[in-house]
Amino acid sequence: MNKELYIKRLRLLIRALPNGERETVVDFYREMIDDKIENGETQEQAVAGLGDVNALAQKILMENPNRKPRDTQSVISIALASFCGVFIVAAIVIFIYSLMTVPVNMTGSAQSSTEQIGKMEKKIVTSPVDGVTSIVINAENKDVVLSQSTGDTVNITYFTDNTQSYTVTTENGEMKLVNKDHASHGSFYLFPEHGDHTSIIISVPQSYNGAISANTGNGDIVLTQIKVSKLDLKSSNGDIVLKAVTSPELILDTSNGDITGSICGKEDDYTIQTGTSNGECSPRSRSGGSKKLTADTSNADINIEFTN
Amino acid sequence: MDIQLKKGLLDVCVLAVINEQDSYGYQIIKDISACIEISESTLYPILKRLEMGFCLSTYSREHNGRLRKYYRITDIGKQRIRDFHEEWKELEQIHKFILQEEKK
């Protein structure tokens, strides 16, 4: 089998993965084949070295928890049905359904509220700012929006229906949200963007001086008037936008999204490390400041300015 | 070798390789193969896991008219190697204990 055919088959076989993840996987194996060829193997040898494409796809799907979760659940349900009858299956389906809907584990003084908006549930988790030393957002594909709040609580707002799961925990000062967008029925293929459009919104009071880290696959990360001790943001295919952000340590990383915006402070105060492989970059790297700015992108532009 | 044990070791092997210098998939496999067998499909989830754990960061660079993805170790990744050395000492203690028990 030649390279293009192998890649094409692989992409088809792992189509159940989210788009971003699928392309990352395909890029990885394409690069492997290219490097093997460059090191003297023939196209046939390089492809054969990766093994049977069906077996490879199987392995990739097994390792990826983000693929259609209901598949395995329905398999389990069918197996149980043949043993235990309809009653137990019903109980298990209810149990699974309860797992699918937003587990929120909270300790300490965090509180949660729910509001029904059409088919979506709007959830707000609040925690007094005094107890929070770091905020961690791990979103699969959603936009993450951070801005200043007027009160004295950290608020995390998100929207959910039964096609995705959210877990919010507050433990030892860390307030953490993990989001997974599950595929739902056949609509996953027809509307791959289904359920991905709603942002995760975090508002942080002015008095907050902890760390914030956020990670998303295809979403943007936007911060407005935030003051933090350390900022660590990563998006694979989305943009990172800072608007009047104050922090002595910023780490910003994207593969294909722009990094733009403004940081409050003087450029001279920062040791700057910026890099892009295929885009434009401002400011340039410099050393000497006690504060740190690291911005990295592979294929997009960096444009950050300093304001007072 | 026990598959679970090997899995944990491979993570550290990958980190050790990129601790030398930034590297890419094919080269990492080549370097590790000198000591332990590793396939492409084994490496991919390791790299992904290490990236998710902030042990490494990635960037792409042009190479011969195509993009090649490079992996760079982070401070967390370096700490992970140091932790491994500590854990290894504990493992040695356990090994010693097992040997002693066998002699009894």
Short mmCIF file of C-alpha atoms in Angstrom, two decimals:
data_model
loop_
_atom_site.label_atom_id
_atom_site.label_comp_id
_atom_site.label_asym_id
_atom_site.label_seq_id
_atom_site.Cartn_x
_atom_site.Cartn_y
_atom_site.Cartn_z
CA MET A 1 0.00 0.00 0.00
CA ASN A 2 1.39 3.43 -0.76
CA LYS A 3 1.63 6.28 1.72
CA GLU A 4 -1.37 8.34 0.66
CA LEU A 5 -3.64 5.31 0.58
CA TYR A 6 -2.47 4.23 4.03
CA ILE A 7 -3.07 7.70 5.46
CA LYS A 8 -6.46 7.90 3.80
CA ARG A 9 -7.52 4.53 5.21
CA LEU A 10 -6.23 5.47 8.66
CA ARG A 11 -8.15 8.76 8.66
CA LEU A 12 -11.33 6.95 7.65
CA LEU A 13 -10.92 4.24 10.25
CA ILE A 14 -10.42 6.67 13.14
CA ARG A 15 -13.21 9.03 12.09
CA ALA A 16 -14.90 8.54 15.47
CA LEU A 17 -12.22 10.70 17.10
CA PRO A 18 -12.81 14.44 17.52
CA ASN A 19 -11.54 16.33 14.45
CA GLY A 20 -8.54 17.94 16.17
CA GLU A 21 -7.33 14.72 17.71
CA ARG A 22 -7.79 12.81 14.45
CA GLU A 23 -5.63 15.23 12.51
CA THR A 24 -2.95 15.19 15.22
CA VAL A 25 -2.81 11.41 14.97
CA VAL A 26 -2.72 11.44 11.16
CA ASP A 27 0.03 14.10 11.16
CA PHE A 28 2.08 11.98 13.57
CA TYR A 29 2.00 8.88 11.36
CA ARG A 30 2.47 10.86 8.15
CA GLU A 31 5.59 12.45 9.64
CA MET A 32 6.84 8.99 10.66
CA ILE A 33 6.45 7.67 7.12
CA ASP A 34 8.15 10.75 5.64
CA ASP A 35 11.07 10.43 8.04
CA LYS A 36 11.45 6.71 7.33
CA ILE A 37 11.54 7.40 3.59
CA GLU A 38 14.03 10.18 4.14
CA ASN A 39 16.25 7.71 5.97
CA GLY A 40 16.40 5.34 3.07
CA GLU A 41 13.30 3.15 3.34
CA THR A 42 11.03 2.75 0.35
CA GLN A 43 7.44 3.95 0.62
CA GLU A 44 6.27 0.33 0.83
CA GLN A 45 8.73 -0.51 3.63
CA ALA A 46 7.90 2.64 5.57
CA VAL A 47 4.19 1.90 5.45
CA ALA A 48 4.67 -1.81 6.19
CA GLY A 49 6.71 -0.82 9.27
CA LEU A 50 3.65 0.77 10.83
CA GLY A 51 1.81 -2.53 10.56
CA ASP A 52 -1.67 -3.33 9.34
CA VAL A 53 -3.72 -0.16 9.11
CA ASN A 54 -6.80 -1.81 10.63
CA ALA A 55 -4.82 -2.99 13.65
CA LEU A 56 -3.25 0.43 14.06
CA ALA A 57 -6.63 2.18 13.90
CA GLN A 58 -8.04 -0.28 16.43
CA LYS A 59 -5.22 0.47 18.82
CA ILE A 60 -5.62 4.23 18.42
CA LEU A 61 -9.35 4.03 19.08
CA MET A 62 -8.83 1.81 22.12
CA GLU A 63 -6.43 4.32 23.62
CA ASN A 64 -8.65 7.31 23.04
CA PRO A 65 -11.29 7.87 25.68
CA ASN A 66 -12.85 10.71 23.67
CA ARG A 67 -14.39 8.48 21.07
CA LYS A 68 -18.07 7.74 21.10
CA PRO A 69 -18.53 6.70 24.73
CA ARG A 70 -22.01 5.27 24.27
CA ASP A 71 -20.66 2.52 22.05
CA THR A 72 -18.98 0.69 24.88
CA GLN A 73 -21.84 1.40 27.20
CA SER A 74 -24.38 -0.07 24.82
CA VAL A 75 -22.20 -3.14 24.38
CA ILE A 76 -22.12 -3.59 28.13
CA SER A 77 -25.86 -3.08 28.29
CA ILE A 78 -26.53 -5.73 25.66
CA ALA A 79 -24.29 -8.21 27.41
CA LEU A 80 -26.03 -7.63 30.69
CA ALA A 81 -29.44 -7.84 29.04
CA SER A 82 -28.76 -11.37 27.88
CA PHE A 83 -27.82 -12.37 31.43
CA CYS A 84 -29.99 -10.46 33.74
CA GLY A 85 -33.07 -9.34 31.92
CA VAL A 86 -34.69 -6.06 31.23
CA PHE A 87 -35.04 -4.87 34.82
CA ILE A 88 -31.36 -4.69 35.59
CA VAL A 89 -30.63 -3.11 32.25
CA ALA A 90 -33.10 -0.37 33.02
CA ALA A 91 -31.36 0.23 36.33
CA ILE A 92 -27.98 0.36 34.64
CA VAL A 93 -29.16 2.71 31.93
CA ILE A 94 -30.42 5.04 34.63
CA PHE A 95 -27.10 4.72 36.41
CA ILE A 96 -25.13 5.44 33.23
CA TYR A 97 -27.37 8.37 32.47
CA SER A 98 -26.73 9.77 35.89
CA LEU A 99 -23.00 9.45 35.23
CA MET A 100 -23.37 11.28 31.95
CA THR A 101 -24.97 14.26 33.56
CA VAL A 102 -22.50 16.60 35.14
CA PRO A 103 -20.80 15.14 38.13
CA VAL A 104 -19.94 18.00 40.44
CA ASN A 105 -17.71 17.07 43.36
CA MET A 106 -17.11 19.85 45.72
CA THR A 107 -15.47 20.17 49.06
CA GLY A 108 -14.97 23.33 51.04
CA SER A 109 -17.31 26.22 50.58
CA ALA A 110 -17.98 26.08 46.84
CA GLN A 111 -21.62 26.23 45.80
CA SER A 112 -23.40 25.30 42.64
CA SER A 113 -26.63 26.45 41.00
CA THR A 114 -28.50 25.27 37.91
CA GLU A 115 -30.82 27.06 35.51
CA GLN A 116 -32.63 25.44 32.58
CA ILE A 117 -32.31 27.35 29.31
CA GLY A 118 -34.10 25.52 26.51
CA LYS A 119 -32.40 22.14 26.16
CA MET A 120 -29.29 23.36 27.94
CA GLU A 121 -28.57 23.59 31.62
CA LYS A 122 -26.65 26.61 32.78
CA LYS A 123 -24.49 25.78 35.77
CA ILE A 124 -22.69 28.25 37.97
CA VAL A 125 -20.16 27.15 40.55
CA THR A 126 -19.02 29.81 43.02
CA SER A 127 -16.27 29.72 45.59
CA PRO A 128 -15.10 32.47 47.97
CA VAL A 129 -11.92 34.00 46.56
CA ASP A 130 -10.08 33.60 49.90
CA GLY A 131 -9.94 29.83 49.58
CA VAL A 132 -8.78 29.71 45.94
CA THR A 133 -5.08 29.72 45.05
CA SER A 134 -5.32 28.31 41.54
CA ILE A 135 -7.91 27.93 38.81
CA VAL A 136 -7.48 25.11 36.31
CA ILE A 137 -9.67 24.79 33.21
CA ASN A 138 -9.30 21.73 31.04
CA ALA A 139 -11.69 22.08 28.10
CA GLU A 140 -11.77 19.69 25.22
CA ASN A 141 -12.89 22.08 22.51
CA LYS A 142 -14.71 24.92 24.14
CA ASP A 143 -13.85 28.60 24.28
CA VAL A 144 -12.63 29.77 27.66
CA VAL A 145 -13.49 33.33 28.65
CA LEU A 146 -12.02 34.91 31.77
CA SER A 147 -12.94 38.32 33.07
CA GLN A 148 -13.10 40.39 36.25
CA SER A 149 -16.05 39.97 38.60
CA THR A 150 -17.45 42.61 40.91
CA GLY A 151 -18.08 40.44 43.96
CA ASP A 152 -15.65 38.44 46.08
CA THR A 153 -16.25 35.00 44.65
CA VAL A 154 -14.69 33.08 41.79
CA ASN A 155 -17.49 32.02 39.46
CA ILE A 156 -17.34 29.32 36.81
CA THR A 157 -20.30 29.24 34.43
CA TYR A 158 -20.88 26.55 31.84
CA PHE A 159 -23.68 25.16 29.73
CA THR A 160 -24.36 21.49 29.39
CA ASP A 161 -26.74 18.97 27.93
CA ASN A 162 -26.35 15.20 27.91
CA THR A 163 -23.84 15.20 25.06
CA GLN A 164 -20.98 16.28 27.28
CA SER A 165 -19.67 15.98 30.78
CA TYR A 166 -18.22 18.47 33.20
CA THR A 167 -16.45 17.83 36.44
CA VAL A 168 -15.80 20.66 38.84
CA THR A 169 -13.69 20.09 41.91
CA THR A 170 -12.30 22.39 44.54
CA GLU A 171 -9.58 20.84 46.59
CA ASN A 172 -6.64 22.27 48.50
CA GLY A 173 -7.23 25.69 47.03
CA GLU A 174 -7.41 24.42 43.46
CA MET A 175 -10.64 25.08 41.62
CA LYS A 176 -10.70 22.79 38.61
CA LEU A 177 -13.08 22.22 35.73
CA VAL A 178 -12.68 19.34 33.31
CA ASN A 179 -14.91 19.25 30.25
CA LYS A 180 -15.38 16.44 27.78
CA ASP A 181 -17.58 16.70 24.73
CA HIS A 182 -19.05 13.30 24.19
CA ALA A 183 -20.44 12.34 20.86
CA SER A 184 -24.15 11.84 20.90
CA HIS A 185 -25.97 9.28 18.70
CA GLY A 186 -25.49 9.50 14.95
CA SER A 187 -25.61 13.27 15.07
CA PHE A 188 -21.91 13.17 15.90
CA TYR A 189 -21.13 12.43 12.28
CA LEU A 190 -23.65 14.80 10.79
CA PHE A 191 -22.92 17.72 13.05
CA PRO A 192 -19.44 17.36 14.44
CA GLU A 193 -19.66 20.80 16.02
CA HIS A 194 -22.75 19.80 17.99
CA GLY A 195 -22.58 21.09 21.52
CA ASP A 196 -19.24 22.76 21.02
CA HIS A 197 -20.44 26.30 20.70
CA THR A 198 -20.96 27.33 24.25
CA SER A 199 -18.16 28.93 26.19
CA ILE A 200 -16.88 28.25 29.66
CA ILE A 201 -16.99 31.56 31.49
CA ILE A 202 -14.91 32.32 34.53
CA SER A 203 -15.10 35.54 36.47
CA VAL A 204 -12.46 36.38 39.04
CA PRO A 205 -12.54 39.24 41.56
CA GLN A 206 -9.91 41.97 41.51
CA SER A 207 -8.52 40.70 44.82
CA TYR A 208 -7.61 37.31 43.34
CA ASN A 209 -3.88 36.76 43.15
CA GLY A 210 -3.55 33.07 42.47
CA ALA A 211 -2.59 31.18 39.31
CA ILE A 212 -4.74 30.41 36.30
CA SER A 213 -4.15 27.69 33.79
CA ALA A 214 -6.41 26.81 30.87
CA ASN A 215 -6.15 24.22 28.15
CA THR A 216 -8.44 23.76 25.14
CA GLY A 217 -8.20 21.94 21.82
CA ASN A 218 -10.11 23.96 19.28
CA GLY A 219 -11.43 26.84 21.36
CA ASP A 220 -10.20 30.37 21.92
CA ILE A 221 -9.00 31.60 25.30
CA VAL A 222 -9.86 35.23 26.05
CA LEU A 223 -8.83 37.11 29.20
CA THR A 224 -10.01 40.59 30.10
CA GLN A 225 -8.67 42.66 33.01
CA ILE A 226 -7.31 39.76 34.97
CA LYS A 227 -4.56 39.93 37.58
CA VAL A 228 -2.83 36.63 38.36
CA SER A 229 0.39 35.34 39.89
CA LYS A 230 0.95 32.92 37.03
CA LEU A 231 -0.79 32.36 33.77
CA ASP A 232 -0.46 29.17 31.73
CA LEU A 233 -2.65 28.98 28.62
CA LYS A 234 -2.66 26.46 25.83
CA SER A 235 -4.86 26.05 22.78
CA SER A 236 -4.12 23.78 19.84
CA ASN A 237 -6.19 25.43 17.14
CA GLY A 238 -7.75 28.45 18.82
CA ASP A 239 -6.46 31.94 19.53
CA ILE A 240 -5.23 33.33 22.82
CA VAL A 241 -6.33 36.92 23.42
CA LEU A 242 -5.19 39.02 26.38
CA LYS A 243 -6.86 42.32 27.19
CA ALA A 244 -5.17 44.32 29.94
CA VAL A 245 -3.80 41.30 31.77
CA THR A 246 -1.42 41.74 34.72
CA SER A 247 0.92 38.90 35.65
CA PRO A 248 4.60 38.41 36.51
CA GLU A 249 4.70 35.09 34.69
CA LEU A 250 2.88 34.22 31.48
CA ILE A 251 3.16 31.05 29.43
CA LEU A 252 1.12 31.13 26.22
CA ASP A 253 1.14 28.30 23.73
CA THR A 254 -0.80 27.53 20.55
CA SER A 255 -0.21 25.41 17.48
CA ASN A 256 -2.37 27.15 14.92
CA GLY A 257 -3.92 30.10 16.74
CA ASP A 258 -2.74 33.68 17.07
CA ILE A 259 -1.51 35.05 20.40
CA THR A 260 -2.48 38.69 20.66
CA GLY A 261 -3.40 41.45 23.07
CA SER A 262 -2.06 43.63 25.84
CA ILE A 263 -0.19 43.07 29.08
CA CYS A 264 -0.21 45.74 31.80
CA GLY A 265 3.37 46.67 32.61
CA LYS A 266 6.66 47.70 31.04
CA GLU A 267 8.29 45.59 28.41
CA ASP A 268 11.67 46.22 30.11
CA ASP A 269 10.46 44.38 33.23
CA TYR A 270 10.05 41.14 31.29
CA THR A 271 12.37 38.43 30.14
CA ILE A 272 10.65 37.53 26.91
CA GLN A 273 10.80 34.32 24.98
CA THR A 274 8.64 34.36 21.89
CA GLY A 275 8.73 32.00 18.96
CA THR A 276 6.77 31.10 15.88
CA SER A 277 7.81 28.78 13.08
CA ASN A 278 5.67 30.15 10.30
CA GLY A 279 4.20 33.44 11.50
CA GLU A 280 5.09 36.96 12.50
CA CYS A 281 6.30 37.74 15.98
CA SER A 282 6.21 40.81 18.20
CA PRO A 283 7.76 41.45 20.70
CA ARG A 284 11.06 39.72 20.05
CA SER A 285 12.77 37.64 22.70
CA ARG A 286 14.83 39.59 25.19
CA SER A 287 16.43 38.92 28.58
CA GLY A 288 17.00 41.07 31.62
CA GLY A 289 13.59 41.51 33.21
CA SER A 290 12.57 39.82 36.44
CA LYS A 291 9.11 38.96 35.08
CA LYS A 292 8.63 36.26 32.48
CA LEU A 293 6.68 36.09 29.24
CA THR A 294 6.85 32.95 27.12
CA ALA A 295 4.73 32.79 23.97
CA ASP A 296 4.97 29.99 21.46
CA THR A 297 3.02 29.20 18.33
CA SER A 298 3.79 26.93 15.41
CA ASN A 299 1.86 28.37 12.51
CA ALA A 300 0.32 31.64 13.61
CA ASP A 301 1.28 35.16 14.65
CA ILE A 302 2.27 36.64 17.99
CA ASN A 303 1.40 40.27 18.61
CA ILE A 304 1.51 41.43 22.21
CA GLU A 305 1.86 44.98 23.42
CA PHE A 306 2.59 46.43 26.85
CA THR A 307 0.40 49.14 28.34
CA ASN A 308 0.26 50.96 31.66
CA MET B 1 9.10 -7.46 30.85
CA ASP B 2 5.91 -6.72 32.81
CA ILE B 3 3.88 -4.46 30.56
CA GLN B 4 2.88 -1.99 33.30
CA LEU B 5 6.45 -1.66 34.50
CA LYS B 6 7.67 -1.11 30.95
CA LYS B 7 5.01 1.51 30.31
CA GLY B 8 6.18 3.68 33.18
CA LEU B 9 9.81 3.25 32.20
CA LEU B 10 9.17 4.27 28.61
CA ASP B 11 7.73 7.60 29.73
CA VAL B 12 10.98 8.39 31.49
CA CYS B 13 13.03 7.07 28.54
CA VAL B 14 11.27 9.53 26.24
CA LEU B 15 11.89 12.37 28.68
CA ALA B 16 15.55 11.37 28.98
CA VAL B 17 15.94 11.46 25.19
CA ILE B 18 14.40 14.92 24.79
CA ASN B 19 16.26 16.15 27.86
CA GLU B 20 19.43 15.85 25.77
CA GLN B 21 17.96 18.03 23.06
CA ASP B 22 14.61 18.73 21.42
CA SER B 23 13.67 15.81 19.22
CA TYR B 24 10.99 14.44 16.88
CA GLY B 25 9.07 11.17 16.63
CA TYR B 26 11.32 9.17 14.31
CA GLN B 27 14.50 10.19 16.14
CA ILE B 28 13.02 9.42 19.56
CA ILE B 29 12.15 5.90 18.44
CA LYS B 30 15.62 5.44 17.00
CA ASP B 31 17.28 6.64 20.21
CA ILE B 32 15.15 4.53 22.54
CA SER B 33 15.41 1.43 20.33
CA ALA B 34 19.08 1.24 21.30
CA CYS B 35 17.89 0.05 24.73
CA ILE B 36 14.28 -1.06 24.54
CA GLU B 37 11.96 -1.89 21.69
CA ILE B 38 9.27 0.71 21.00
CA SER B 39 6.83 1.07 18.12
CA GLU B 40 5.27 4.19 16.64
CA SER B 41 1.87 3.30 18.03
CA THR B 42 3.39 2.89 21.50
CA LEU B 43 5.18 6.22 21.31
CA TYR B 44 2.17 8.30 20.29
CA PRO B 45 0.12 7.83 23.49
CA ILE B 46 3.25 8.34 25.60
CA LEU B 47 3.95 11.69 23.94
CA LYS B 48 0.33 12.68 24.31
CA ARG B 49 0.26 11.69 27.97
CA LEU B 50 3.47 13.59 28.70
CA GLU B 51 2.13 16.65 26.91
CA MET B 52 -1.15 16.52 28.83
CA GLY B 53 0.87 16.28 32.04
CA PHE B 54 2.86 19.35 31.01
CA CYS B 55 6.06 17.26 31.00
CA LEU B 56 6.83 18.36 27.46
CA SER B 57 5.84 21.10 25.05
CA THR B 58 5.69 20.90 21.28
CA TYR B 59 6.45 23.09 18.32
CA SER B 60 6.61 22.52 14.59
CA ARG B 61 9.48 23.42 12.34
CA GLU B 62 9.85 23.22 8.60
CA HIS B 63 11.98 20.40 7.35
CA ASN B 64 12.44 19.57 3.66
CA GLY B 65 9.28 21.37 2.67
CA ARG B 66 7.09 19.77 5.34
CA LEU B 67 6.37 20.41 9.01
CA ARG B 68 8.01 18.27 11.59
CA LYS B 69 6.77 18.28 15.17
CA TYR B 70 9.41 18.69 17.85
CA TYR B 71 9.12 17.86 21.51
CA ARG B 72 10.81 19.91 24.20
CA ILE B 73 11.11 18.94 27.87
CA THR B 74 9.60 21.29 30.47
CA ASP B 75 10.64 21.88 34.08
CA ILE B 76 7.90 19.49 35.14
CA GLY B 77 9.39 16.88 32.79
CA LYS B 78 12.84 17.38 34.27
CA GLN B 79 11.39 17.00 37.74
CA ARG B 80 9.76 13.77 36.58
CA ILE B 81 13.19 12.37 35.69
CA ARG B 82 14.53 13.37 39.10
CA ASP B 83 11.50 11.74 40.76
CA PHE B 84 12.22 8.59 38.80
CA HIS B 85 15.74 8.42 40.22
CA GLU B 86 14.29 8.66 43.73
CA GLU B 87 11.70 5.99 42.98
CA TRP B 88 14.40 3.79 41.57
CA LYS B 89 16.23 3.85 44.87
CA GLU B 90 13.06 2.63 46.55
CA LEU B 91 12.75 -0.10 43.92
CA GLU B 92 16.29 -1.20 44.66
CA GLN B 93 15.40 -1.47 48.34
CA ILE B 94 12.42 -3.63 47.43
CA HIS B 95 14.58 -5.79 45.18
CA LYS B 96 17.08 -6.23 47.96
CA PHE B 97 14.27 -7.24 50.31
CA ILE B 98 12.97 -9.80 47.82
CA LEU B 99 16.42 -11.31 47.45
CA GLN B 100 16.85 -11.54 51.21
CA GLU B 101 13.48 -13.21 51.65
CA GLU B 102 14.38 -15.78 49.02
CA LYS B 103 17.57 -16.71 50.84
CA LYS B 104 15.77 -17.37 54.12
#
